[in-house]
Short mmCIF file of C-alpha atoms and ligand atoms in Angstrom, two decimals:
data_model
loop_
_atom_site.label_atom_id
_atom_site.label_comp_id
_atom_site.label_asym_id
_atom_site.label_seq_id
_atom_site.Cartn_x
_atom_site.Cartn_y
_atom_site.Cartn_z
CA UNK A 212 -17.85 14.29 45.57
CA UNK A 213 -15.80 14.10 42.40
CA UNK A 214 -13.68 11.13 41.42
CA UNK A 215 -10.36 12.58 42.57
CA UNK A 216 -11.71 13.55 45.99
CA UNK A 217 -12.75 9.97 46.47
CA UNK A 218 -9.24 8.83 45.57
CA UNK A 219 -7.85 11.33 48.04
CA UNK A 220 -9.61 9.66 50.90
CA UNK A 221 -8.27 6.27 49.95
CA UNK A 222 -4.76 6.28 51.30
CA UNK A 223 -4.06 2.87 49.84
CA UNK A 224 -4.22 4.31 46.30
CA UNK A 225 -1.31 6.68 46.91
CA UNK A 226 2.30 6.16 46.03
CA UNK A 227 4.54 6.17 49.13
CA UNK A 228 8.15 7.11 49.63
CA UNK A 229 10.49 5.42 52.10
CA UNK A 230 13.77 7.28 52.57
CA UNK A 231 15.11 5.42 55.59
CA UNK A 232 18.16 4.40 53.63
CA UNK A 233 19.12 7.99 52.93
CA UNK A 234 19.45 8.86 56.61
CA UNK A 235 22.55 8.82 58.80
CA UNK A 236 20.93 6.89 61.65
CA UNK A 237 20.40 4.02 59.20
CA UNK A 238 23.37 4.43 56.89
CA UNK A 239 26.11 5.88 59.06
CA UNK A 240 27.30 9.45 59.36
CA UNK A 241 29.85 9.44 56.54
CA UNK A 242 27.30 8.96 53.76
CA UNK A 243 23.91 9.22 55.43
CA UNK A 244 22.04 12.50 55.71
CA UNK A 245 21.40 13.98 59.14
CA UNK A 246 18.24 15.65 60.38
CA UNK A 247 20.30 18.81 60.85
CA UNK A 248 21.27 18.80 57.20
CA UNK A 249 17.60 18.62 56.25
CA UNK A 250 16.75 21.32 58.79
CA UNK A 251 19.44 23.56 57.32
CA UNK A 252 17.45 23.64 54.09
CA UNK A 253 14.04 24.14 55.73
CA UNK A 254 14.09 27.93 55.38
CA UNK A 255 15.40 27.86 51.82
CA UNK A 256 12.72 25.33 50.99
CA UNK A 257 10.00 27.57 52.36
CA UNK A 258 11.32 30.42 50.22
CA UNK A 259 11.39 28.18 47.15
CA UNK A 260 7.87 27.02 47.93
CA UNK A 261 6.59 30.56 48.12
CA UNK A 262 8.44 31.51 44.93
CA UNK A 263 7.01 28.52 43.05
CA UNK A 264 3.56 29.34 44.39
CA UNK A 265 3.84 32.93 43.16
CA UNK A 266 5.12 31.86 39.79
CA UNK A 267 2.32 29.34 39.52
CA UNK A 268 -0.29 31.94 40.38
CA UNK A 269 1.16 34.23 37.72
CA UNK A 270 0.87 31.41 35.17
CA UNK A 271 4.64 30.99 34.83
CA UNK A 272 4.61 27.25 35.59
CA UNK A 273 1.69 26.10 33.45
CA UNK A 274 2.73 22.43 33.47
CA UNK A 275 1.75 22.29 37.14
CA UNK A 276 -1.81 23.13 36.14
CA UNK A 277 -2.11 20.48 33.43
CA UNK A 278 -3.97 18.06 35.74
CA UNK A 279 -6.77 20.63 35.90
CA UNK A 280 -6.66 21.60 32.26
CA UNK A 281 -9.52 19.48 30.97
CA UNK A 282 -10.53 21.71 28.06
CA UNK A 283 -8.75 19.55 25.46
CA UNK A 284 -9.99 16.19 26.69
CA UNK A 285 -13.11 16.03 24.53
CA UNK A 286 -11.08 16.94 21.42
CA UNK A 287 -8.36 14.41 22.25
CA UNK A 288 -10.94 11.68 22.81
CA UNK A 289 -12.66 12.58 19.55
CA UNK A 290 -9.44 12.50 17.51
CA UNK A 291 -8.37 9.25 19.15
CA UNK A 292 -11.78 7.73 18.37
CA UNK A 293 -11.39 8.63 14.68
CA UNK A 294 -7.87 7.20 14.61
CA UNK A 295 -8.94 3.96 16.27
CA UNK A 296 -11.88 3.62 13.91
CA UNK A 297 -9.96 4.24 10.69
CA UNK A 298 -6.41 3.02 11.23
CA UNK A 299 -4.47 -0.08 12.23
CA UNK A 300 -1.22 1.73 12.98
CA UNK A 301 -0.50 4.92 14.89
CA UNK A 302 3.00 6.38 14.64
CA UNK A 303 4.32 9.25 16.71
CA UNK A 304 6.98 11.34 14.99
CA UNK A 305 8.72 13.29 17.74
CA UNK A 306 11.84 13.30 19.87
CA UNK A 307 12.91 14.03 23.47
CA UNK A 308 10.05 15.43 25.49
CA UNK A 309 7.75 14.98 22.52
CA UNK A 310 8.20 11.20 22.62
CA UNK A 311 9.46 9.98 26.01
CA UNK A 312 6.20 10.62 27.90
CA UNK A 313 4.18 8.65 25.36
CA UNK A 314 6.76 5.86 25.37
CA UNK A 315 6.58 5.77 29.17
CA UNK A 316 2.78 5.51 29.10
CA UNK A 317 2.88 2.80 26.45
CA UNK A 318 5.42 0.77 28.45
CA UNK A 319 3.60 1.21 31.74
CA UNK A 320 0.00 0.65 30.75
CA UNK A 321 -0.19 -1.48 27.64
CA UNK A 322 0.59 -5.09 26.84
CA UNK A 323 4.24 -5.23 25.72
CA UNK A 324 3.19 -7.63 22.95
CA UNK A 325 0.28 -5.49 21.79
CA UNK A 326 1.82 -4.70 18.40
CA UNK A 327 2.22 -8.42 17.70
CA UNK A 328 -1.42 -9.26 18.34
CA UNK A 329 -3.97 -9.79 15.56
CA UNK A 330 -6.46 -7.04 14.83
CA UNK A 331 -9.18 -8.98 16.64
CA UNK A 332 -6.98 -9.54 19.68
CA UNK A 333 -6.09 -5.84 19.71
CA UNK A 334 -9.79 -5.02 20.12
CA UNK A 335 -9.81 -1.97 17.88
CA UNK A 336 -6.64 -0.44 19.29
CA UNK A 337 -4.06 0.27 16.59
CA UNK A 338 -0.47 -0.84 16.84
CA UNK A 339 1.45 2.08 18.32
CA UNK A 340 5.01 3.08 17.37
CA UNK A 341 7.25 5.92 18.49
CA UNK A 342 9.74 6.97 15.82
CA UNK A 343 12.05 9.00 18.04
CA UNK A 344 15.22 8.61 16.03
CA UNK A 345 16.38 9.33 12.52
CA UNK A 346 18.63 6.35 12.00
CA UNK A 347 17.92 5.84 8.26
CA UNK A 348 17.86 2.05 8.67
CA UNK A 349 15.47 2.17 11.60
CA UNK A 350 13.13 4.70 10.06
CA UNK A 351 13.07 3.08 6.62
CA UNK A 352 12.39 -0.35 8.14
CA UNK A 353 9.46 1.07 10.06
CA UNK A 354 8.02 2.66 6.91
CA UNK A 355 8.54 -0.58 4.97
CA UNK A 356 6.65 -2.48 7.65
CA UNK A 357 3.65 -0.16 7.76
CA UNK A 358 0.71 -0.39 5.42
CA UNK A 359 0.35 3.36 4.90
CA UNK A 360 -3.29 3.02 3.89
CA UNK A 361 -3.97 1.99 7.46
CA UNK A 362 -1.53 4.29 9.23
CA UNK A 363 -2.03 7.58 11.04
CA UNK A 364 0.90 9.79 12.05
CA UNK A 365 1.01 12.16 14.98
CA UNK A 366 3.72 14.75 14.36
CA UNK A 367 4.65 16.26 17.73
CA UNK A 368 6.92 19.26 18.07
CA UNK A 369 6.48 22.09 20.53
CA UNK A 370 8.89 24.37 18.66
CA UNK A 371 7.61 23.21 15.29
CA UNK A 372 11.08 23.17 13.83
CA UNK A 373 13.12 20.33 15.33
CA UNK A 374 15.21 19.00 12.44
CA UNK A 375 14.65 15.30 13.19
CA UNK A 376 10.89 15.55 13.46
CA UNK A 377 10.54 17.87 10.48
CA UNK A 378 12.67 15.57 8.32
CA UNK A 379 10.51 12.59 9.29
CA UNK A 380 7.40 14.62 8.54
CA UNK A 381 8.67 15.58 5.07
CA UNK A 382 9.49 11.95 4.24
CA UNK A 383 6.13 10.64 5.43
CA UNK A 384 4.19 13.49 3.80
CA UNK A 385 5.74 12.82 0.39
CA UNK A 386 4.88 9.13 0.55
CA UNK A 387 1.34 9.80 1.66
CA UNK A 388 0.83 12.37 -1.12
CA UNK A 389 2.08 9.88 -3.71
CA UNK A 390 -0.33 7.27 -2.43
CA UNK A 391 -3.44 9.28 -1.68
CA UNK A 392 -3.12 12.64 -3.43
CA UNK A 393 -2.81 16.17 -2.09
CA UNK A 394 -6.09 16.22 -0.20
CA UNK A 395 -6.76 12.75 1.11
CA UNK A 396 -3.26 12.40 2.56
CA UNK A 397 -4.11 14.95 5.23
CA UNK A 398 -6.45 12.49 6.92
CA UNK A 399 -3.41 10.47 7.91
CA UNK A 400 -1.78 13.25 9.90
CA UNK A 401 -2.47 14.92 13.24
CA UNK A 402 -0.12 17.64 14.34
CA UNK A 403 0.57 18.58 17.96
CA UNK A 404 2.38 21.89 18.30
CA UNK A 405 2.26 25.39 19.74
CA UNK A 406 -0.96 27.36 19.16
CA UNK A 407 0.73 30.24 17.37
CA UNK A 408 4.48 29.85 17.04
CA UNK A 409 6.64 27.69 14.80
CA UNK A 410 6.76 26.36 11.25
CA UNK A 411 4.57 23.40 12.02
CA UNK A 412 1.71 25.67 13.09
CA UNK A 413 2.26 27.63 9.88
CA UNK A 414 1.94 24.35 7.97
CA UNK A 415 -1.25 23.46 9.86
CA UNK A 416 -2.68 26.87 8.98
CA UNK A 417 -1.74 26.48 5.31
CA UNK A 418 -2.87 22.89 4.83
CA UNK A 419 -5.59 22.41 7.41
CA UNK A 420 -4.39 19.28 9.22
CA UNK A 421 -6.17 18.12 12.35
CA UNK A 422 -4.16 19.57 15.19
CA UNK A 423 -3.77 19.76 18.94
CA UNK A 424 -2.07 22.37 21.07
CA UNK A 425 0.94 22.18 23.34
CA UNK A 426 -0.10 24.76 25.94
CA UNK A 427 1.90 27.97 26.11
CA UNK A 428 4.94 27.72 28.38
CA UNK A 429 4.83 23.93 28.75
CA UNK A 430 8.26 22.63 27.72
CA UNK A 431 8.78 19.24 26.07
CA UNK A 432 9.93 17.26 29.10
CA UNK A 433 7.08 18.66 31.20
CA UNK A 434 4.42 17.99 28.58
CA UNK A 435 3.42 14.37 29.19
CA UNK A 436 0.13 15.42 30.78
CA UNK A 437 -0.76 17.71 27.86
CA UNK A 438 -1.98 16.66 24.43
CA UNK A 439 1.62 15.54 23.74
CA UNK A 440 1.22 12.49 25.98
CA UNK A 441 -2.55 12.36 26.16
CA UNK A 442 -3.40 11.74 22.49
CA UNK A 443 -1.08 8.71 22.23
CA UNK A 444 -2.45 7.56 25.61
CA UNK A 445 -6.05 7.83 24.43
CA UNK A 446 -5.25 6.00 21.19
CA UNK A 447 -3.72 3.20 23.29
CA UNK A 448 -6.93 2.94 25.28
CA UNK A 449 -5.48 4.46 28.46
CA UNK A 450 -7.86 6.51 30.60
CA UNK A 451 -6.52 10.05 30.36
CA UNK A 452 -8.99 11.15 33.02
CA UNK A 453 -7.35 8.72 35.48
CA UNK A 454 -3.85 9.89 34.53
CA UNK A 455 -4.87 13.48 35.26
CA UNK A 456 -6.72 12.51 38.44
CA UNK A 457 -3.55 10.81 39.71
CA UNK A 458 -1.48 13.89 38.89
CA UNK A 459 -4.05 16.07 40.63
CA UNK A 460 -3.86 13.96 43.76
CA UNK A 461 -0.06 14.26 43.80
CA UNK A 462 -0.35 18.01 43.34
CA UNK A 463 -2.62 18.18 46.37
CA UNK A 464 -0.25 15.96 48.39
CA UNK A 465 2.60 18.34 47.60
CA UNK A 466 1.03 21.66 48.55
CA UNK A 467 2.71 22.00 51.95
CA UNK A 468 5.80 24.13 52.47
CA UNK A 469 6.98 21.65 55.11
CA UNK A 470 9.46 19.14 53.74
CA UNK A 471 8.03 16.47 56.05
CA UNK A 472 4.63 16.84 54.47
CA UNK A 473 5.76 17.18 50.90
CA UNK A 474 7.23 14.06 49.27
CA UNK A 475 8.42 15.85 46.11
CA UNK A 476 10.25 18.54 48.09
CA UNK A 477 11.70 16.13 50.66
CA UNK A 478 13.15 13.81 48.04
CA UNK A 479 14.50 16.77 46.07
CA UNK A 480 16.27 18.00 49.20
CA UNK A 481 17.66 14.54 49.99
CA UNK A 482 19.03 14.08 46.47
CA UNK A 483 20.41 17.62 46.51
CA UNK A 484 22.26 17.03 49.79
CA UNK A 485 23.44 13.65 48.52
CA UNK A 486 24.84 15.30 45.40
CA UNK A 487 26.31 18.49 46.79
CA UNK A 488 27.50 17.33 50.24
CA UNK A 489 28.06 13.59 49.91
CA UNK A 490 29.50 13.37 46.42
CA UNK A 491 26.63 11.39 44.90
CA UNK A 492 26.84 12.78 41.39
CA UNK A 493 24.84 9.90 39.88
CA UNK A 494 21.12 9.32 40.33
CA UNK A 495 20.07 5.81 39.43
CA UNK A 496 16.42 4.98 39.01
CA UNK A 497 15.76 1.27 39.24
CA UNK A 498 12.21 -0.01 38.90
CA UNK A 499 11.47 -3.62 39.82
CA UNK A 500 8.75 -3.56 37.20
CA UNK A 501 9.48 -4.22 33.51
CA UNK A 502 6.67 -1.88 32.56
CA UNK A 503 8.37 1.07 34.23
CA UNK A 504 11.53 1.01 32.11
CA UNK A 505 10.07 3.76 29.93
CA UNK A 506 9.26 5.86 33.00
CA UNK A 507 12.88 5.48 34.08
CA UNK A 508 13.99 6.77 30.66
CA UNK A 509 11.53 9.65 30.94
CA UNK A 510 12.96 10.45 34.41
CA UNK A 511 16.49 10.41 32.99
CA UNK A 512 15.55 13.07 30.47
CA UNK A 513 13.74 15.36 32.90
CA UNK A 514 16.55 15.08 35.45
CA UNK A 515 19.39 15.52 32.96
CA UNK A 516 18.01 18.24 30.73
CA UNK A 517 16.48 20.24 33.57
CA UNK A 518 19.34 20.21 36.08
CA UNK A 519 22.43 19.92 33.90
CA UNK A 520 23.29 23.62 33.63
CA UNK A 521 26.46 25.64 33.24
CA UNK A 522 25.17 28.91 34.69
CA UNK A 523 23.40 29.69 37.94
CA UNK A 524 20.49 32.12 37.95
CA UNK A 525 22.93 34.89 38.86
CA UNK A 526 25.15 33.97 35.92
CA UNK A 527 27.99 32.22 37.72
CA UNK A 528 29.52 29.16 36.10
CA UNK A 529 28.49 26.26 38.36
CA UNK A 530 28.13 23.28 35.99
CA UNK A 531 25.31 21.84 38.08
CA UNK A 532 23.58 18.51 37.67
CA UNK A 533 23.41 14.91 38.72
CA UNK A 534 23.79 12.22 36.05
CA UNK A 535 20.68 10.05 35.79
CA UNK A 536 21.00 6.37 34.98
CA UNK A 537 18.28 3.84 34.27
CA UNK A 538 18.64 0.34 35.69
CA UNK A 539 16.11 -2.47 35.92
CA UNK A 540 15.48 -4.82 38.83
CA UNK A 541 16.19 -7.69 38.91
CA UNK A 542 17.93 -7.79 35.54
CA UNK A 543 20.62 -5.29 36.46
CA UNK A 544 21.40 -7.05 39.72
CA UNK A 545 23.34 -9.32 37.40
CA UNK A 546 24.93 -6.48 35.46
CA UNK A 547 25.28 -3.19 37.38
CA UNK A 548 24.79 -4.02 41.05
CA UNK A 549 28.37 -5.09 41.71
CA UNK A 550 29.44 -1.55 40.82
CA UNK A 551 26.70 0.03 42.91
CA UNK A 552 27.72 -1.99 45.97
CA UNK A 553 31.49 -1.91 45.76
CA UNK A 554 32.41 0.83 43.29
CA UNK A 555 32.81 4.55 43.98
CA UNK A 556 30.52 6.13 46.57
CA UNK A 557 29.02 8.40 43.93
CA UNK A 558 25.46 7.10 43.50
CA UNK A 559 22.04 7.41 45.00
CA UNK A 560 19.47 4.84 43.94
CA UNK A 561 15.73 5.35 43.64
CA UNK A 562 13.90 2.05 43.56
CA UNK A 563 10.37 1.91 42.20
CA UNK A 564 8.27 -1.08 43.21
CA UNK A 565 4.64 -2.13 43.05
CA UNK A 566 2.75 -3.61 45.97
CA UNK A 567 0.60 -5.73 43.71
CA UNK A 568 1.62 -6.99 40.29
CA UNK A 569 -1.24 -7.63 37.90
CA UNK A 570 -0.37 -11.33 37.54
CA UNK A 571 0.58 -14.01 40.03
CA UNK A 572 2.96 -16.65 38.75
CA UNK A 573 3.36 -19.85 40.74
CA UNK A 574 6.65 -21.74 40.81
CA UNK A 575 5.82 -25.45 40.83
CA UNK A 576 7.57 -27.67 43.40
CA UNK A 577 10.06 -30.16 41.93
CA UNK A 578 13.42 -31.86 42.56
CA UNK A 579 12.75 -32.54 46.24
CA UNK A 580 16.27 -33.88 46.79
CA UNK A 581 18.09 -30.92 45.27
CA UNK A 582 18.16 -28.28 47.99
CA UNK A 583 19.56 -25.61 45.68
CA UNK A 584 16.44 -25.83 43.53
CA UNK A 585 13.63 -27.21 45.64
CA UNK A 586 13.31 -24.18 47.97
CA UNK A 587 11.82 -22.19 45.09
CA UNK A 588 8.92 -24.55 44.54
CA UNK A 589 5.62 -23.57 46.09
CA UNK A 590 6.50 -19.88 46.01
CA UNK A 591 5.45 -17.24 43.48
CA UNK A 592 7.61 -15.14 41.17
CA UNK A 593 5.90 -12.25 42.97
CA UNK A 594 7.58 -13.32 46.22
CA UNK A 595 10.93 -13.90 44.55
CA UNK A 596 11.12 -10.46 42.94
CA UNK A 597 10.11 -8.77 46.21
CA UNK A 598 12.68 -10.79 48.17
CA UNK A 599 15.37 -9.86 45.66
CA UNK A 600 14.54 -6.18 45.94
CA UNK A 601 14.73 -6.32 49.75
CA UNK A 602 17.96 -8.30 49.52
CA UNK A 603 19.47 -5.71 47.16
CA UNK A 604 18.40 -2.89 49.43
CA UNK A 605 20.00 -4.59 52.41
CA UNK A 606 23.22 -5.33 50.56
CA UNK A 607 23.36 -1.65 49.64
CA UNK A 608 22.67 -0.67 53.23
CA UNK A 609 25.43 -2.91 54.57
CA UNK A 610 27.78 -1.06 52.24
CA UNK A 611 26.44 2.42 53.13
CA UNK A 612 25.02 3.02 49.63
CA UNK A 613 22.20 5.56 49.75
CA UNK A 614 18.83 4.49 48.37
CA UNK A 615 15.14 5.27 48.65
CA UNK A 616 12.03 3.42 47.55
CA UNK A 617 8.88 4.61 45.83
CA UNK A 618 6.03 2.13 46.22
CA UNK A 619 3.02 2.10 43.91
CA UNK A 620 0.02 0.19 45.26
CA UNK A 621 -0.57 -1.07 41.71
CA UNK A 622 0.55 0.15 38.34
CA UNK A 623 -2.36 1.87 36.61
CA UNK A 624 -3.16 5.22 35.00
CA UNK A 625 -3.95 6.77 38.38
CA UNK A 626 -0.64 5.84 40.01
CA UNK A 627 1.31 6.65 36.84
CA UNK A 628 -0.22 10.14 36.84
CA UNK A 629 0.96 10.53 40.44
CA UNK A 630 4.46 9.41 39.51
CA UNK A 631 4.76 11.83 36.57
CA UNK A 632 3.65 14.79 38.65
CA UNK A 633 5.86 13.76 41.57
CA UNK A 634 9.00 13.68 39.41
CA UNK A 635 8.10 16.92 37.61
CA UNK A 636 7.67 18.83 40.86
CA UNK A 637 10.75 17.19 42.37
CA UNK A 638 12.73 18.38 39.34
CA UNK A 639 11.53 21.99 39.44
CA UNK A 640 12.11 22.20 43.18
CA UNK A 641 15.60 20.75 42.68
CA UNK A 642 16.27 23.36 40.02
CA UNK A 643 15.59 26.04 42.63
CA UNK A 644 17.88 24.31 45.15
CA UNK A 645 20.69 24.26 42.58
CA UNK A 646 19.78 27.87 41.78
CA UNK A 647 19.47 27.18 38.04
CA UNK A 648 16.69 27.45 35.48
CA UNK A 649 15.25 23.92 35.11
CA UNK A 650 12.97 24.91 32.25
CA UNK A 651 15.51 25.86 29.58
CA UNK A 652 18.01 23.76 27.62
CA UNK A 653 20.65 26.09 26.13
CA UNK A 654 23.10 23.24 25.57
CA UNK A 655 20.62 21.33 23.41
CA UNK A 656 19.76 24.50 21.51
CA UNK A 657 23.44 25.00 20.70
CA UNK A 658 23.59 21.54 19.11
CA UNK A 659 20.36 22.21 17.21
CA UNK A 660 21.83 25.40 15.76
CA UNK A 661 25.01 23.68 14.57
CA UNK A 662 22.79 21.11 12.85
CA UNK A 663 20.84 23.87 11.10
CA UNK A 664 24.12 25.40 9.96
CA UNK A 665 25.58 22.12 8.73
CA UNK A 666 22.37 21.29 6.86
CA UNK A 667 22.39 24.68 5.11
CA UNK A 668 19.48 26.42 6.82
CA UNK A 669 19.26 30.09 5.88
CA UNK A 670 20.32 32.42 8.68
CA UNK A 671 22.68 29.88 10.26
CA UNK A 672 25.70 30.39 7.98
CA UNK A 673 27.87 31.53 10.89
CA UNK A 674 27.00 28.34 12.76
CA UNK A 675 28.10 26.34 9.76
CA UNK A 676 31.46 28.08 9.71
CA UNK A 677 31.83 27.75 13.46
CA UNK A 678 30.94 24.05 13.31
CA UNK A 679 33.38 23.41 10.47
CA UNK A 680 36.19 25.25 12.26
CA UNK A 681 35.62 23.46 15.55
CA UNK A 682 35.30 20.11 13.83
CA UNK A 683 38.87 20.20 12.48
CA UNK A 684 40.64 17.07 13.69
CA UNK A 685 44.23 15.95 14.08
CA UNK A 686 44.79 12.85 11.93
CA UNK A 687 47.40 11.67 14.40
CA UNK A 688 44.64 10.80 16.83
CA UNK A 689 42.76 8.62 14.38
CA UNK A 690 44.26 5.16 14.25
O1 PA5 B 893 12.31 18.73 26.79
C1 PA5 B 893 12.60 19.40 25.82
O2 PA5 B 893 12.36 20.62 25.75
C2 PA5 B 893 13.24 18.75 24.61
O3 PA5 B 893 13.60 17.44 24.89
C3 PA5 B 893 12.29 18.76 23.44
O4 PA5 B 893 11.13 18.06 23.77
C4 PA5 B 893 12.92 18.15 22.20
O5 PA5 B 893 14.12 18.82 21.89
C5 PA5 B 893 11.98 18.22 21.02
O6 PA5 B 893 11.57 19.53 20.82
P1 PA5 B 893 10.26 19.88 20.03
O7 PA5 B 893 9.11 19.33 20.78
O8 PA5 B 893 10.26 21.36 19.97
O9 PA5 B 893 10.39 19.26 18.67
#
């Protein structure tokens, strides 16, 4: 029996979804979802299931097969071994889907203070940075901080031409060449890009950098389980085999066409009904786990960029989408929750909790005579955070605010792999419900093309003119 089959049999290793607080019998008929409303989508869901299955069989949804795509693992492990052996710093240059998965893995599975530890305390694992912005101050400060002799860069770009990533690459390349010369500098760079297409692949072919492949047809925001997320994960010391095994388990848990047996489909349907029938245009994801903040950001990208579309598949203007928002429990109970409980009825909240935190922190008893303080003593922070989550959920329920809860038994590579796959499938299924293409991003491309025009890229002169014309402003409105 292989490792993932063993996991399969152990129900307690699975993430679980509780959607009681989405349903009308719990939340009231005005906002809650009825069984009939779910049933109304049962047939459509079966059709979507069969369509996705066909597309998958034809190789049109290759990201769904990433959990089984083990052919790159040896290469990834080998490159990560070399990086860990030779360098103290590892910097990812990439943006959007080329960075958010790695950031999510780093946040979820590594010590948040790792980069501050001494080399000995880091036990051979380099400091890891994600440079996913081009703020000149931010980027320059990072470069000033790094000892380039001890730094490896992973340039990640599926298209191989994203302006931000290419600009970062050019800056870093020049510095490395000045320091180490035209040959030796190459040892500091690993490139992750398409096998054949794009300027970055052309550069790899010309200069012979170490490189990894973003598999054909796997878009940025669906690429966390490819070499895009897996090389940074391996460098950080995360078990990529466990990440993939978790994703594989979730894939197998989501093979049924029945909504009641398919957590990704059921939650997609619930959020779809909430959005289109109950006016919940905002999808908040609120982990009660610091380490899952990055996953919440990753979710925000996949949900926004995949579902926010002007045109339906049959070319009607529908302006679909549900705005994702990241919140953090308990921190945002003292910032956002007031709005969630008493503001407009336009939100659905997905909580993410863990059954078992890694640490237990005891609250010592003290101030016996002060009843407003003494009740805490003798408990654990673990109990307090769980009580606060339940209390928040109940306050939301009392005010008919829809919410559901995803529970991870523990936070580790195996459960994180499940979570990634769960959200990816939920997103693609939702795309089909909205009748849009969740895999493209024409709006982002439009912005990219204006940038090319404004920066003087050949072939984009019309974009430059268009951008300059549209950018004309009325001085009256600038005060
Ligand atoms: O999800 C996506 O497709 C985007 O967010 C891309 O990842 C992002 O625009 C970066 O693109 P690339 O990887 O081609 O540099």
